[in-house]
CSV table of C-alpha atoms and ligand atoms in Angstrom, one decimal:
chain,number,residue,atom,x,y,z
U,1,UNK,CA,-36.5,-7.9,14.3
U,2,UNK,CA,-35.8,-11.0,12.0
U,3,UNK,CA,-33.3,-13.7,13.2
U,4,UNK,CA,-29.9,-12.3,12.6
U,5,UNK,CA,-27.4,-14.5,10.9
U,6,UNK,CA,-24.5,-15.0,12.8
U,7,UNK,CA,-22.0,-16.4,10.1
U,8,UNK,CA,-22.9,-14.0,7.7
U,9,UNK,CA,-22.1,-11.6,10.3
U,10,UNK,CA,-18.8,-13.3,10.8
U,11,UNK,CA,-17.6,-14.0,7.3
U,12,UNK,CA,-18.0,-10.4,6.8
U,13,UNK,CA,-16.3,-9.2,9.6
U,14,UNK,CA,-13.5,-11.6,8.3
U,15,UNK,CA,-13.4,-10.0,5.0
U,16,UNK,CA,-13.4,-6.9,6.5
U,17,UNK,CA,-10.3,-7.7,8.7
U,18,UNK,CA,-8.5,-8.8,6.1
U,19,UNK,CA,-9.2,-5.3,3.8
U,20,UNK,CA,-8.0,-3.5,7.0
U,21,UNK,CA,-4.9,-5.8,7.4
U,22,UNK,CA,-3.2,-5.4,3.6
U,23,UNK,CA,-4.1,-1.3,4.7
U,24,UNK,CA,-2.2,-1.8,7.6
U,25,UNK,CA,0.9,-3.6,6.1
U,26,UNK,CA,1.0,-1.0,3.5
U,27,UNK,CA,1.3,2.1,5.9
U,28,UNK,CA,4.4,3.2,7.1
U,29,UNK,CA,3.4,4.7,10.1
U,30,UNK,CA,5.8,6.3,12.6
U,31,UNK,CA,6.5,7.5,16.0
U,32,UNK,CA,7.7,10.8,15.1
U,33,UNK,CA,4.8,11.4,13.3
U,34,UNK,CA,1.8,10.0,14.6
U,35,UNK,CA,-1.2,11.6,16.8
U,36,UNK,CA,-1.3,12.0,20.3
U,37,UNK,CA,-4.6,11.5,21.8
U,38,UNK,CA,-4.8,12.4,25.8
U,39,UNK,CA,-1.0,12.2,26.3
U,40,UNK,CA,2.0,11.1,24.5
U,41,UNK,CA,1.4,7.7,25.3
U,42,UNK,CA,-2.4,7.5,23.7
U,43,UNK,CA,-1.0,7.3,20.2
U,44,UNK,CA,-3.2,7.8,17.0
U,45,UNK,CA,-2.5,7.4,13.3
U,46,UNK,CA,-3.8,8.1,10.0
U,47,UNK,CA,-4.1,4.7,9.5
U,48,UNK,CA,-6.2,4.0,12.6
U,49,UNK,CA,-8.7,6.7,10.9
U,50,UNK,CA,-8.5,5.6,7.2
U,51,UNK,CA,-9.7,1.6,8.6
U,52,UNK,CA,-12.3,2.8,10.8
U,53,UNK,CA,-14.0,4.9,8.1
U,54,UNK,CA,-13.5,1.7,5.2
U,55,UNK,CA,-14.7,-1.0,8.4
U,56,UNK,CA,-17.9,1.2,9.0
U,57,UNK,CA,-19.0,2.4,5.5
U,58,UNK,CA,-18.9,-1.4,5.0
U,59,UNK,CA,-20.4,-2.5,7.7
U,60,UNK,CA,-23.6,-0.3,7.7
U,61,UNK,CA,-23.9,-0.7,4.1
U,62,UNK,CA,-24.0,-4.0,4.7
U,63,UNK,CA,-26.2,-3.9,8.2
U,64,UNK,CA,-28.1,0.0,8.0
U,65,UNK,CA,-30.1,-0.6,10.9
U,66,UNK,CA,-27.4,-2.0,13.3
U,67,UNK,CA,-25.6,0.6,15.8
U,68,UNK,CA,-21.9,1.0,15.0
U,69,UNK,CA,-19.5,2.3,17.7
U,70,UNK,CA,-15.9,2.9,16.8
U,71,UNK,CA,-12.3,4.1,18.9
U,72,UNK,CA,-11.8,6.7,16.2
U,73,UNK,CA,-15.7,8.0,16.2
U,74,UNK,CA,-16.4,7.5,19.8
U,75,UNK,CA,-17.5,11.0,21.6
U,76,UNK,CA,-17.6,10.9,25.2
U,77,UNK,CA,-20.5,11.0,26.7
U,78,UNK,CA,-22.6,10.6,23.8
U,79,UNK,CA,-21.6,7.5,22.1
U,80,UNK,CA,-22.8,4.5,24.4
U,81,UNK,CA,-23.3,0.8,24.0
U,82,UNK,CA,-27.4,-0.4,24.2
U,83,UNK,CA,-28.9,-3.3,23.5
U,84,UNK,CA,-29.4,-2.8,19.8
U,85,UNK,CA,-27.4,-5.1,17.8
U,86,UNK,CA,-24.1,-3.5,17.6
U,87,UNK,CA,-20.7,-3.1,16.0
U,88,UNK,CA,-17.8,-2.7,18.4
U,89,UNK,CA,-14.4,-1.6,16.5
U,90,UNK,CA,-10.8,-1.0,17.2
U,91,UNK,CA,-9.2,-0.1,14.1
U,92,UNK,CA,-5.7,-1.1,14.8
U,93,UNK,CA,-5.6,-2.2,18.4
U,94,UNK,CA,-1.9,-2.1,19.7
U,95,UNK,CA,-1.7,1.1,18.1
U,96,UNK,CA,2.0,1.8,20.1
U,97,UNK,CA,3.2,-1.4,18.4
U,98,UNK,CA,1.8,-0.8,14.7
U,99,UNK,CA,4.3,2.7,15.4
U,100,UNK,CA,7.1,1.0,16.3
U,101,UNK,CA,6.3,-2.1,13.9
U,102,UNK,CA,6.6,-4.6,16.8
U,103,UNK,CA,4.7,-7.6,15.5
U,104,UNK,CA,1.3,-7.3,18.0
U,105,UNK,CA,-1.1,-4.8,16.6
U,106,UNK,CA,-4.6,-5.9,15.0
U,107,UNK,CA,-8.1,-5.0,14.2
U,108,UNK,CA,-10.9,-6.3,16.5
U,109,UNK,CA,-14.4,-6.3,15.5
U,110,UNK,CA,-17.1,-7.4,17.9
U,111,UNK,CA,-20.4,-7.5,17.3
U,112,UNK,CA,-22.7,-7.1,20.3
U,113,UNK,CA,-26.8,-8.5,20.9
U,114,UNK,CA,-28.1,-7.3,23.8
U,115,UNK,CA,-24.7,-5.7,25.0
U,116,UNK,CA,-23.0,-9.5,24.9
U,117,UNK,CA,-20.5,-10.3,22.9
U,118,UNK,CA,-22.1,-12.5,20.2
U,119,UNK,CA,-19.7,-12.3,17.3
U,120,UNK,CA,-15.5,-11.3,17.7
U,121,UNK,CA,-12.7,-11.5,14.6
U,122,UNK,CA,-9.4,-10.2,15.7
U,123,UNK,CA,-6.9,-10.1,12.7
U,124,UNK,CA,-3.2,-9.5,13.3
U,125,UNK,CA,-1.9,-9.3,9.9
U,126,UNK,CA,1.8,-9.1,10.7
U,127,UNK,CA,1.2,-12.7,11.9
U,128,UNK,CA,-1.5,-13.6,9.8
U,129,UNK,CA,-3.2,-15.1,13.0
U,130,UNK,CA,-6.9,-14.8,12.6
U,131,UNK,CA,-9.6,-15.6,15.4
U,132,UNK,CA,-12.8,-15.8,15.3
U,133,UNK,CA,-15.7,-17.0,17.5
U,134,UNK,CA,-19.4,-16.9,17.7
U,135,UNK,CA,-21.8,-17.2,21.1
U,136,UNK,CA,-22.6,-21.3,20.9
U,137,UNK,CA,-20.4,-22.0,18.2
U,138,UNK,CA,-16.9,-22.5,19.4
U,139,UNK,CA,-13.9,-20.2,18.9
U,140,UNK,CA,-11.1,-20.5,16.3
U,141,UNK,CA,-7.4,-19.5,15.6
U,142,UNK,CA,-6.0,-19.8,11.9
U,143,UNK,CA,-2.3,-18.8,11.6
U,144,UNK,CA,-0.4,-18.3,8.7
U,145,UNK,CA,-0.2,-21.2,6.2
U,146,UNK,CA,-2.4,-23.5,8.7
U,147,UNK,CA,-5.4,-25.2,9.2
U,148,UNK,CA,-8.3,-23.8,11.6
U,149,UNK,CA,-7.9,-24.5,14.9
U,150,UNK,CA,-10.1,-24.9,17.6
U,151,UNK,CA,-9.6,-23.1,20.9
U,152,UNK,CA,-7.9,-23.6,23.0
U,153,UNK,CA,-4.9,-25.1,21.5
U,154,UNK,CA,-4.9,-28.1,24.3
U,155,UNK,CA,-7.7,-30.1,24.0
U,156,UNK,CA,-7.3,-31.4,27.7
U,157,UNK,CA,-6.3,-27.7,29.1
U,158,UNK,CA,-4.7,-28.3,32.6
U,159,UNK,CA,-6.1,-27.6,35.4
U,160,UNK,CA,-5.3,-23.8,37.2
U,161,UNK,CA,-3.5,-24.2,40.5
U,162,UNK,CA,-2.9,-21.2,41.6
U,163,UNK,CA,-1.4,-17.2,40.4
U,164,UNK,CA,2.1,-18.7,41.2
U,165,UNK,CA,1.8,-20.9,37.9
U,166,UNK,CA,0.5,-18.6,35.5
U,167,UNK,CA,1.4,-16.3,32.7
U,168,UNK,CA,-0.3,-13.3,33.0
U,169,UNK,CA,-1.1,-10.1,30.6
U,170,UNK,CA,-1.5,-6.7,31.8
U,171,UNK,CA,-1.1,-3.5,30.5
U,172,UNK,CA,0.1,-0.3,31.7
U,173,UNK,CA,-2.3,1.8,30.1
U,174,UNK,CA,-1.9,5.5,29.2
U,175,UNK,CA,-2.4,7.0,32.5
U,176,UNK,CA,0.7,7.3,34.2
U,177,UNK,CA,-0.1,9.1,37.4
U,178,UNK,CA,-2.9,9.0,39.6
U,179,UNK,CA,-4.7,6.5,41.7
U,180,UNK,CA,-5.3,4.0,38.7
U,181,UNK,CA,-1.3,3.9,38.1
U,182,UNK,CA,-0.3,3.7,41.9
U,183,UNK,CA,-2.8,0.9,41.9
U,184,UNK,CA,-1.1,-1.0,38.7
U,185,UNK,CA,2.1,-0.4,39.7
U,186,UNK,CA,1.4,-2.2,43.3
U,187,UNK,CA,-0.6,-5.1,41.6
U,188,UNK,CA,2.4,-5.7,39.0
U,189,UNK,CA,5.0,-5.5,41.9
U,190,UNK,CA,2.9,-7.7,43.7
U,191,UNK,CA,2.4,-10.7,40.8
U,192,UNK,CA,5.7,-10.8,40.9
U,193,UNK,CA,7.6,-10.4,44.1
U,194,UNK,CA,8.4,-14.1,45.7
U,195,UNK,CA,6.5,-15.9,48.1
U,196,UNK,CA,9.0,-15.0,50.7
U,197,UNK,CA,8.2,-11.1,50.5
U,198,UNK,CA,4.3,-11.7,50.1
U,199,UNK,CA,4.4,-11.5,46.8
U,200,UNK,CA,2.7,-14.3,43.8
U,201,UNK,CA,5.7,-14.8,42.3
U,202,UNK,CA,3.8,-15.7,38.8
U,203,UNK,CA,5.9,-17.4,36.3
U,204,UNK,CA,5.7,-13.8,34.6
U,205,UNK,CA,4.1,-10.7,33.3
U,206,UNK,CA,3.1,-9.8,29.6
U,207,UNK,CA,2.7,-6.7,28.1
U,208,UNK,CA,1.6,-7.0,24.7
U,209,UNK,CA,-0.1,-3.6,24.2
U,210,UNK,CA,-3.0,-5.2,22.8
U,211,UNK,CA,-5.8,-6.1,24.6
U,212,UNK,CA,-7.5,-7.8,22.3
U,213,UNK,CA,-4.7,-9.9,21.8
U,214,UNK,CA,-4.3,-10.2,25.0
U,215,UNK,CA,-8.0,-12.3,25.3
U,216,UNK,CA,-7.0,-13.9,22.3
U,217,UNK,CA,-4.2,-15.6,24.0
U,218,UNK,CA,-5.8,-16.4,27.0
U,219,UNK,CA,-8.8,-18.0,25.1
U,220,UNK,CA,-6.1,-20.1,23.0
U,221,UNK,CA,-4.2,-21.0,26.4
U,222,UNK,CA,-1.1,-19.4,25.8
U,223,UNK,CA,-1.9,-16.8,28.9
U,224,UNK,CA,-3.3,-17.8,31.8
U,225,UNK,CA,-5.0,-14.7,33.1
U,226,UNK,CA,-5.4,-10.8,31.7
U,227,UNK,CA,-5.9,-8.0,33.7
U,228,UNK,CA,-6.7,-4.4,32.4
U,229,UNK,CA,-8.3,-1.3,33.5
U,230,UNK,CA,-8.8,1.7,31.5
U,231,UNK,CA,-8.8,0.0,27.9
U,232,UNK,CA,-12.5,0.3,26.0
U,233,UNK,CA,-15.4,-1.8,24.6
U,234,UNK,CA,-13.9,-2.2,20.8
U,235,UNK,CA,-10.6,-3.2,22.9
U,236,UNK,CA,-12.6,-6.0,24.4
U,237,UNK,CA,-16.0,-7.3,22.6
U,238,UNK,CA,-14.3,-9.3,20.5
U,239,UNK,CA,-11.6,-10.9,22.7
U,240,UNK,CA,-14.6,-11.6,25.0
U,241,UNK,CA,-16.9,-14.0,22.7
U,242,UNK,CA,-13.9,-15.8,21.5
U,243,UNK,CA,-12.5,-16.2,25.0
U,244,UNK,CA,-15.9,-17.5,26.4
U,245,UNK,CA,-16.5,-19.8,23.6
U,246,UNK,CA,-12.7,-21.1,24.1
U,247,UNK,CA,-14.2,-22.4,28.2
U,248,UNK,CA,-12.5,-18.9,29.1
U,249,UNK,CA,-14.3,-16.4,31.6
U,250,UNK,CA,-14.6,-12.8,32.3
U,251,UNK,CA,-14.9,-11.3,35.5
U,252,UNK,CA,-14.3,-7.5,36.7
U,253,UNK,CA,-10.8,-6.2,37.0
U,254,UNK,CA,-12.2,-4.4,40.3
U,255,UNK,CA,-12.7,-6.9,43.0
U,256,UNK,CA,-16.2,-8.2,43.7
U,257,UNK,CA,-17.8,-8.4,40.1
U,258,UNK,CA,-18.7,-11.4,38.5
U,259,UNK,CA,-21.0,-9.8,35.8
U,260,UNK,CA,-18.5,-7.1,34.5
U,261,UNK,CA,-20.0,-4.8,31.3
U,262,UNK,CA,-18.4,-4.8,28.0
U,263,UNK,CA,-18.1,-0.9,28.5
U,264,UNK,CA,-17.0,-1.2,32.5
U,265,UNK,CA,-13.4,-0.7,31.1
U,266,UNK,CA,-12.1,-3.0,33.8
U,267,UNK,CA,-11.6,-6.6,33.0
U,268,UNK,CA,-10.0,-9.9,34.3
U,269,UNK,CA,-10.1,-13.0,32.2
U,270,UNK,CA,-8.8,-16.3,32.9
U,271,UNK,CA,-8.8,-19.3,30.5
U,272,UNK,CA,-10.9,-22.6,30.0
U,273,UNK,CA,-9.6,-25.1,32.7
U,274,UNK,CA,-11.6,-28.0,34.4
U,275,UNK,CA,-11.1,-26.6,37.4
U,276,UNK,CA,-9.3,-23.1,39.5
U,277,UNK,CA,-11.2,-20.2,37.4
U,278,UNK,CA,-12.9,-18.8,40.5
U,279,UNK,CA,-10.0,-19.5,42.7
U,280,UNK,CA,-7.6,-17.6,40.3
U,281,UNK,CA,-10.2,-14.9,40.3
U,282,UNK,CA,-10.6,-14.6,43.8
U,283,UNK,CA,-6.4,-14.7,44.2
U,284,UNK,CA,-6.1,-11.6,41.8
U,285,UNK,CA,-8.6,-9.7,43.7
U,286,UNK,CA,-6.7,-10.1,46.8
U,287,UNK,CA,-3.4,-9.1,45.7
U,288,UNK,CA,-5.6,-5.8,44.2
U,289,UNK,CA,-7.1,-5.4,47.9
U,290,UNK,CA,-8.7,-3.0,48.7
U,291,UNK,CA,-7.8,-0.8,46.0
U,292,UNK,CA,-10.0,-0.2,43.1
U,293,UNK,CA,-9.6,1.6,39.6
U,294,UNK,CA,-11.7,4.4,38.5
U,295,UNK,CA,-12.1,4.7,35.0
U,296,UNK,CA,-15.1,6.1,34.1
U,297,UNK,CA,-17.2,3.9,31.5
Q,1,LIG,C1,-4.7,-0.1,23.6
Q,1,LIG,C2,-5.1,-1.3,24.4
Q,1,LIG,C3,-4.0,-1.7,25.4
Q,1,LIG,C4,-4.0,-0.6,26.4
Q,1,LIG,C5,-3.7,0.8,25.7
Q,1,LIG,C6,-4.6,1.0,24.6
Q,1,LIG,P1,-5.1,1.1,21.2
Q,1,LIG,O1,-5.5,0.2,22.5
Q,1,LIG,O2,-5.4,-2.4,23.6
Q,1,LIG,O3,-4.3,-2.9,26.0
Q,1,LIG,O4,-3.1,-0.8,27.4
Q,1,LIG,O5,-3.9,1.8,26.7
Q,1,LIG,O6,-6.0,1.4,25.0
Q,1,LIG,O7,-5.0,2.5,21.7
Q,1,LIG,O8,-3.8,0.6,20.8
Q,1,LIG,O9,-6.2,0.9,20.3
């Protein structure tokens, strides 16, 4: 296959976002009204169906040989990630929020090689906070009315001392019962609890319904650390070329792993700091134990 062009690949996905962000701040989508996927809290909406069909008749018009894998498209058990250079897409990612009109929802378009993340834009268009990043070339925020920004924000980030001074995103999920809940809901009571009652006592938790925001933030610094389970690839691929480029890295969200997949669906990234990823790693995975989630990739 010829050399593909990575910043044509990019400034696509860019334009792309940006089409897909003027759809989204023209929709009034609501709560009463939108889709239910798997439960009432999987939420879907016309408008998460109308930008995945305008993102991928664009970007295989563009790119007809490339794979494209979409949330609103994706058929279990027959839709799966290879090696072939691929599109990864959330539509609207913080779909919950885009319902309510709370101000973190956004498009996330990842482009895989090899199943790595080698290209990521996520868009939030309620913000106007772009970012953008691709593998060996650095990773970038630019928010409303600004310059471009390299990540992470700081360019000396501090060092990470340990789970007790870190902000940290995590996400409930849909599932609400069930092993992977009772797991979540021990982990979250866990981060927080004080020292005294064995807890982390973190400076606090975040949930911002996005993941893809989520990575965004903890590539720029703003978060220390993100744990998820049960979110997918197009929540992720993006998020996780600009959070490696930003110094970040990824590990599993299951303890053990240091080589998760993009499609594990079980993810734990800390930022870019000159020293403490592994150690903040290692903390997280013993306040999961010996629990593990079970989402099935
Ligand atoms: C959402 C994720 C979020 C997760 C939700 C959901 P959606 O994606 O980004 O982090 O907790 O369960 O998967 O459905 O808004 O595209």
């Amino acid at each position: 296959m010829a050399s593909i062009n990575l910043q044509e690949i990019q400034d696509l996905l860019i334009s792309v976002a940006h089409e897909a962000g003027g759809m989204m701040l023209t929709a009034t989508p609501s709560h009463l009204n939108s889709g239910t996927k798997k439960n009432s809290a999987d939420l879907v909406t016309e408008t998460d169906r109308a930008v995945e069909k305008m993102v991928s008749t664009r970007l295989l018009s563009a790119h007809p040989t490339f794979s494209f894998i979409g949330e609103e498209t994706y058929v279990p058990g027959e839709t799966h990630l290879t090696s072939a250079p691929t599109f990864i897409v959330d539509p609207v990612d913080g779909t919950t929020n885009f319902v309510h009109a709370f101000p973190a929802f956004c498009i996330s378009l990842g482009f895989t090689i090899d199943k790595i993340p080698t290209v990521g834009v996520i868009y939030n268009p309620f913000l106007d906070e772009l970012y953008t990043g691709i593998k060996g070339q650095g990773s970038f925020v630019t928010r409303k009315g600004g310059e471009k920004e390299k990540l992470p924000l700081r360019k000396e980030p501090e060092p990470l001392v340990d789970l007790s001074t870190c902000l940290i995103g995590a996400e409930w999920g849909s599932d609400r019962s069930g092993n992977n809940f009772n797991l979540k809901s021990k982990v979250f009571t866990k981060l927080a609890a004080s020292k005294e009652d064995g807890g982390a006592m973190v400076h606090s938790i975040r949930c911002v319904g996005s993941a893809a925001l989520n990575l965004a933030y903890v590539a720029a610094g703003q978060q220390d650390v993100f744990w998820e389970g049960g979110c997918w690839a197009w929540d992720v691929a993006a998020g996780w070329c600009i959070l490696t480029e930003a110094g970040g890295i990824m590990a599993s969200g299951n303890p053990g792993d240091w080589q998760p997949t993009v499609d594990g669906r079980k993810y734990l990234a800390v930022r870019g700091a000159p020293s403490g990823q592994k150690e903040i790693v290692e903390e997280m995975w013993k306040v999961i134990g010996d629990g593990r989630m079970d989402y099935e990739s």
